Each structure stands twice: as structure tokens, then as C-alpha cells.
Amino acid sequence: MRVVFVHGACVRDGSWWWHPTAAILQSRGVTSVAPGLPSCGEGGAPVPIDSLHADVAAVRAVLTASTEPVVLVGHSYGGIVASEAAVGVDTVRHMVFISSYLPEPGESLSTFGASTPPPFLDFDPVGGTFGGRPELFAETFVQDCPPDIVSESLTRLVRQTLAVTQQPVREVAWPGLPTTYVVCTDDRGTPAAAQRDFARRADTVIELPTGHHPFLSQPQAVADIITALP
């Protein structure tokens, strides 16, 4: 089994965000990879206009690079990307959504947004970007993580193109695949009530008493969920 991790919005260096969980999986003989997302400026090329679908293509390229069975794990915005990236990819055996958006065809990030922007995000319509406010990021998204993780996470914040908030997914794979949704009950970014609404679309729901990034704060629990999948 191979695990493909898809990180959330407004950050870079996906492999870092998942590294504590990936290390535990590796010790159990499970390999993993976390592709970069072009909409976050990863990959070295200019950020594309069709950013969501460029992210989908980047993840799909990793999914199709091997014939090994895959567990595809999407976090937050990454669940939107993963949902379309897995369409038609026969090697994907299970999808896991962690504090994630779980879209139907035609839905976009803006479908799930509040009418008033949350205080921890900064939107720049003129510049065409949005990002997490560094001064609020720690208390909102990584409040239950060790201090070194908190400080390192702040160095990996980026501004992401606003285009991804409006671009809808065209197809989604999750209705035809086994799905597990992990609700993070102490999440201050995506409220647990909103997560439970998305979780109704999944086959299995697991609740963890963590903040937005359980793969950083409780990597053992996340690794256990992944390795216990049928």
C-alpha cells in the first residue's frame, strides 16, 4: 500500500506537514508521498489561471505513477483536490478526508464559505490571493501542536491564488470508493459541526479530540487510522 497525502490551503512543503505521520507509516513498511500544489506556488512554474485543476493534475500524476494500491488522504482544501484527482484512477482503494471539504460535482471552495470572511484569513481581491494571518495561525490551526512544530509551521505559510475558491470540481471519485472522514473535534478553523455535515457523505466517521492538523499533533492516531483501513 502507498499513501498519497494532499495538503490544505495557503501552505507549502506538503511533505513537512505530514512528516510525523509519514515517519510512523514508514516504520510499518508503508510508503507515502505528498505532492506539491501549483496554486500554492509549488512546482517552480508560475501559478496557473486554472489553479484548482492544475492541483488536480499534479495529484493525479502522482496517483498514476505507480500500480501500487493507494490510500488517498485529503486535508481541508486538499479534500476538494483529492476528490477529483482520483476519478478514473483504479489504484485508489480508499479515500480519507481529515477536517476536509467533501464536494459534490459543481461545488467549489466558495460553496462552503461563510458570508463574512473569518478573521484568521486575509483576502486580497486586487492582488488575487488569500492567506492565513500569521498572528492568528498558531491559535487557530496548530494550538495543540508542540512548540517546535508551531514555529516551523509559520515558516511554511504562503498566499494562494483566489482562483481556487471559485473553480468547481467537475467530477468526484468518492461516491464510488470506500471513504473515511476524520472529524477533528477541537478544530478552531473548521468547526466540528461543519465537519460532521461533510462526514454524512462518507462511509465511516472517526472523531479525534484534536485541532486542525492531527497528523502533526497526534500522528500515531492518524497512522493507526490509515493502517487499520480494510
Coordinates of C-alpha atoms in Angstrom, one line a residue:
M1 CA 0.0 0.0 0.0
R2 CA 1.1 3.5 -0.8
V3 CA -0.3 6.7 0.9
V4 CA -0.7 9.9 -1.1
F5 CA -1.3 13.0 1.1
V6 CA -2.8 16.2 -0.2
H7 CA -2.3 19.3 2.0
G8 CA -4.6 22.1 2.7
A9 CA -4.8 25.7 1.5
C10 CA -2.2 28.5 1.9
V11 CA 0.8 26.4 2.9
R12 CA 3.8 24.9 1.1
D13 CA 6.0 21.9 1.5
G14 CA 3.4 19.2 1.8
S15 CA 5.9 16.6 2.9
W16 CA 6.7 18.6 6.0
W17 CA 3.1 18.9 7.1
W18 CA 2.7 15.1 7.0
H19 CA 6.1 14.1 8.2
P20 CA 5.4 12.9 11.7
T21 CA 2.6 10.6 10.4
A22 CA 4.7 9.6 7.4
A23 CA 7.6 8.5 9.6
I24 CA 5.3 6.2 11.7
L25 CA 3.9 4.7 8.5
Q26 CA 7.4 4.2 7.1
S27 CA 8.3 2.3 10.3
R28 CA 5.4 0.0 9.5
G29 CA 6.5 -0.6 5.9
V30 CA 4.0 1.9 4.3
T31 CA 5.5 4.4 1.9
S32 CA 3.9 7.9 1.3
V33 CA 4.2 11.0 -0.8
A34 CA 2.8 14.5 -0.6
P35 CA 2.7 16.2 -4.0
G36 CA 3.0 20.0 -4.2
L37 CA 0.1 22.1 -5.3
P38 CA 0.7 24.7 -8.1
S39 CA -2.0 27.0 -6.7
C40 CA 0.2 27.4 -3.6
G41 CA 3.2 28.3 -5.8
E42 CA 4.8 24.8 -5.5
G43 CA 6.5 23.2 -8.5
G44 CA 8.6 26.1 -9.7
A45 CA 6.3 27.3 -12.5
P46 CA 4.1 30.4 -12.5
V47 CA 0.7 29.9 -10.7
P48 CA -1.7 28.8 -13.4
I49 CA -5.1 30.5 -14.0
D50 CA -6.9 27.2 -13.9
S51 CA -5.4 26.6 -10.5
L52 CA -7.7 24.0 -9.0
H53 CA -7.5 21.8 -12.0
A54 CA -3.7 22.3 -12.1
D55 CA -3.7 21.0 -8.5
V56 CA -5.9 18.1 -9.5
A57 CA -3.5 17.3 -12.4
A58 CA -0.4 17.4 -10.1
V59 CA -2.0 14.9 -7.6
R60 CA -3.3 12.7 -10.4
A61 CA 0.2 12.5 -11.9
V62 CA 1.4 11.0 -8.6
L63 CA -1.5 8.7 -8.3
T64 CA -0.9 7.2 -11.7
A65 CA 2.9 7.0 -11.4
S66 CA 2.7 3.5 -9.8
T67 CA 0.5 0.4 -10.0
E68 CA 0.6 0.0 -6.2
P69 CA -2.7 0.3 -4.4
V70 CA -3.2 3.8 -2.9
V71 CA -4.9 5.3 0.1
L72 CA -5.6 8.9 -0.8
V73 CA -5.7 11.3 2.2
G74 CA -7.0 14.9 1.7
H75 CA -6.8 17.6 4.4
S76 CA -9.1 20.7 4.4
Y77 CA -8.9 22.2 0.8
G78 CA -6.9 19.1 -0.2
G79 CA -10.2 17.1 0.0
I80 CA -11.5 19.1 -2.9
V81 CA -8.4 18.4 -4.9
A82 CA -8.3 14.7 -4.0
S83 CA -12.0 14.2 -4.8
E84 CA -11.4 15.0 -8.5
A85 CA -7.9 13.7 -8.8
A86 CA -8.9 10.2 -8.0
V87 CA -11.6 10.0 -10.8
G88 CA -10.8 7.0 -13.0
V89 CA -7.6 6.0 -11.1
D90 CA -8.1 2.3 -10.5
T91 CA -5.3 2.1 -8.0
V92 CA -7.1 4.3 -5.4
R93 CA -8.6 1.8 -2.9
H94 CA -9.7 4.1 -0.1
M95 CA -10.1 7.9 0.5
V96 CA -9.6 9.5 3.8
F97 CA -10.8 13.1 4.5
I98 CA -9.3 14.9 7.5
S99 CA -11.2 18.1 8.6
S100 CA -11.9 18.4 5.0
Y101 CA -14.3 19.7 2.4
L102 CA -16.0 16.9 0.7
P103 CA -17.6 18.2 -2.5
E104 CA -20.2 17.1 -5.0
P105 CA -19.7 17.9 -8.7
G106 CA -20.1 21.6 -9.3
E107 CA -19.2 22.7 -5.8
S108 CA -16.2 24.9 -5.1
L109 CA -14.4 26.2 -2.0
S110 CA -16.7 29.3 -2.1
T111 CA -19.8 27.0 -1.9
F112 CA -18.8 26.3 1.7
G113 CA -17.5 29.7 2.7
A114 CA -19.3 32.0 5.2
S115 CA -20.8 35.3 4.1
T116 CA -18.3 37.1 6.3
P117 CA -14.6 36.1 5.9
P118 CA -13.2 34.5 9.0
P119 CA -10.7 36.7 10.9
F120 CA -7.9 34.2 10.6
L121 CA -7.8 34.6 6.8
D122 CA -6.7 37.6 4.8
F123 CA -8.2 38.2 1.3
D124 CA -6.7 40.5 -1.3
P125 CA -9.1 40.8 -4.2
V126 CA -6.9 43.3 -6.0
G127 CA -3.8 41.0 -5.8
G128 CA -5.9 37.9 -6.4
T129 CA -4.6 36.0 -3.3
F130 CA -5.6 34.9 0.1
G131 CA -3.6 33.5 3.1
G132 CA -3.7 32.7 6.8
R133 CA -2.9 35.6 9.1
P134 CA 0.4 34.6 10.8
E135 CA -0.5 36.3 14.0
L136 CA -3.7 34.1 14.3
F137 CA -2.5 30.9 12.6
A138 CA -1.0 29.2 15.7
E139 CA -4.0 29.7 18.0
T140 CA -6.4 28.7 15.2
F141 CA -4.8 25.8 13.4
V142 CA -2.0 24.3 15.5
Q143 CA -2.9 25.2 19.1
D144 CA -2.4 21.6 20.2
C145 CA 1.0 21.0 18.5
P146 CA 4.4 21.1 20.1
P147 CA 6.2 24.5 20.1
D148 CA 8.8 23.5 17.5
I149 CA 6.0 22.3 15.1
V150 CA 4.2 25.6 15.7
S151 CA 7.2 27.7 14.9
E152 CA 8.2 25.7 11.8
S153 CA 4.6 25.8 10.5
L154 CA 4.7 29.6 10.4
T155 CA 7.6 29.5 8.0
R156 CA 5.6 27.5 5.6
L157 CA 2.6 29.8 5.1
V158 CA 2.0 31.1 1.6
R159 CA -0.5 33.2 -0.2
Q160 CA -2.6 31.1 -2.5
T161 CA -4.4 32.2 -5.7
L162 CA -8.0 33.3 -5.1
A163 CA -9.0 31.4 -8.3
V164 CA -9.2 28.1 -6.4
T165 CA -12.1 29.5 -4.3
Q166 CA -14.4 29.8 -7.3
Q167 CA -13.4 26.9 -9.6
P168 CA -15.7 24.0 -9.1
V169 CA -14.8 20.3 -9.2
R170 CA -16.1 18.7 -12.4
E171 CA -16.3 15.1 -11.2
V172 CA -15.7 13.4 -7.9
A173 CA -14.4 9.9 -7.1
W174 CA -15.5 9.4 -3.5
P175 CA -19.1 8.1 -4.2
G176 CA -17.7 5.0 -5.8
L177 CA -14.9 4.4 -3.3
P178 CA -14.7 3.4 0.4
T179 CA -14.4 6.7 2.4
T180 CA -13.4 7.6 5.9
Y181 CA -14.0 11.0 7.4
V182 CA -11.9 12.1 10.4
V183 CA -13.7 14.8 12.4
C184 CA -11.3 17.0 14.5
T185 CA -13.5 18.0 17.4
D186 CA -11.2 20.8 18.8
D187 CA -10.6 22.4 15.4
R188 CA -10.8 26.2 15.6
G189 CA -10.6 26.7 11.8
T190 CA -13.3 24.3 10.5
P191 CA -15.9 23.9 13.2
A192 CA -16.7 20.3 14.2
A193 CA -20.4 20.9 13.2
A194 CA -19.3 21.7 9.7
Q195 CA -17.1 18.7 9.5
R196 CA -19.9 16.5 10.6
D197 CA -22.1 17.8 7.8
F198 CA -19.4 16.7 5.3
A199 CA -18.9 13.4 7.2
R200 CA -22.5 12.4 6.4
R201 CA -21.3 11.8 2.8
A202 CA -18.6 9.3 4.0
D203 CA -19.0 5.6 4.8
T204 CA -17.1 5.7 8.1
V205 CA -16.7 8.6 10.5
I206 CA -14.0 8.8 13.2
E207 CA -13.7 11.6 15.7
L208 CA -10.4 12.7 17.2
P209 CA -10.0 15.3 20.0
T210 CA -7.5 17.4 18.0
G211 CA -7.1 20.7 16.3
H212 CA -7.0 21.2 12.5
H213 CA -3.7 19.2 12.0
P214 CA -4.0 15.9 13.8
F215 CA -1.2 14.4 11.6
L216 CA 1.1 16.9 13.4
S217 CA -0.4 16.8 16.9
Q218 CA -1.4 13.2 17.1
P219 CA 0.4 11.4 14.3
Q220 CA 0.1 8.0 16.0
A221 CA -3.7 8.2 15.9
V222 CA -3.7 9.2 12.2
A223 CA -1.3 6.5 11.3
D224 CA -3.4 3.9 13.2
I225 CA -6.5 5.0 11.3
I226 CA -4.7 4.6 7.9
T227 CA -3.1 1.2 8.7
A228 CA -6.4 -0.2 10.0
L229 CA -8.3 0.5 6.9
P230 CA -9.8 -2.6 5.3

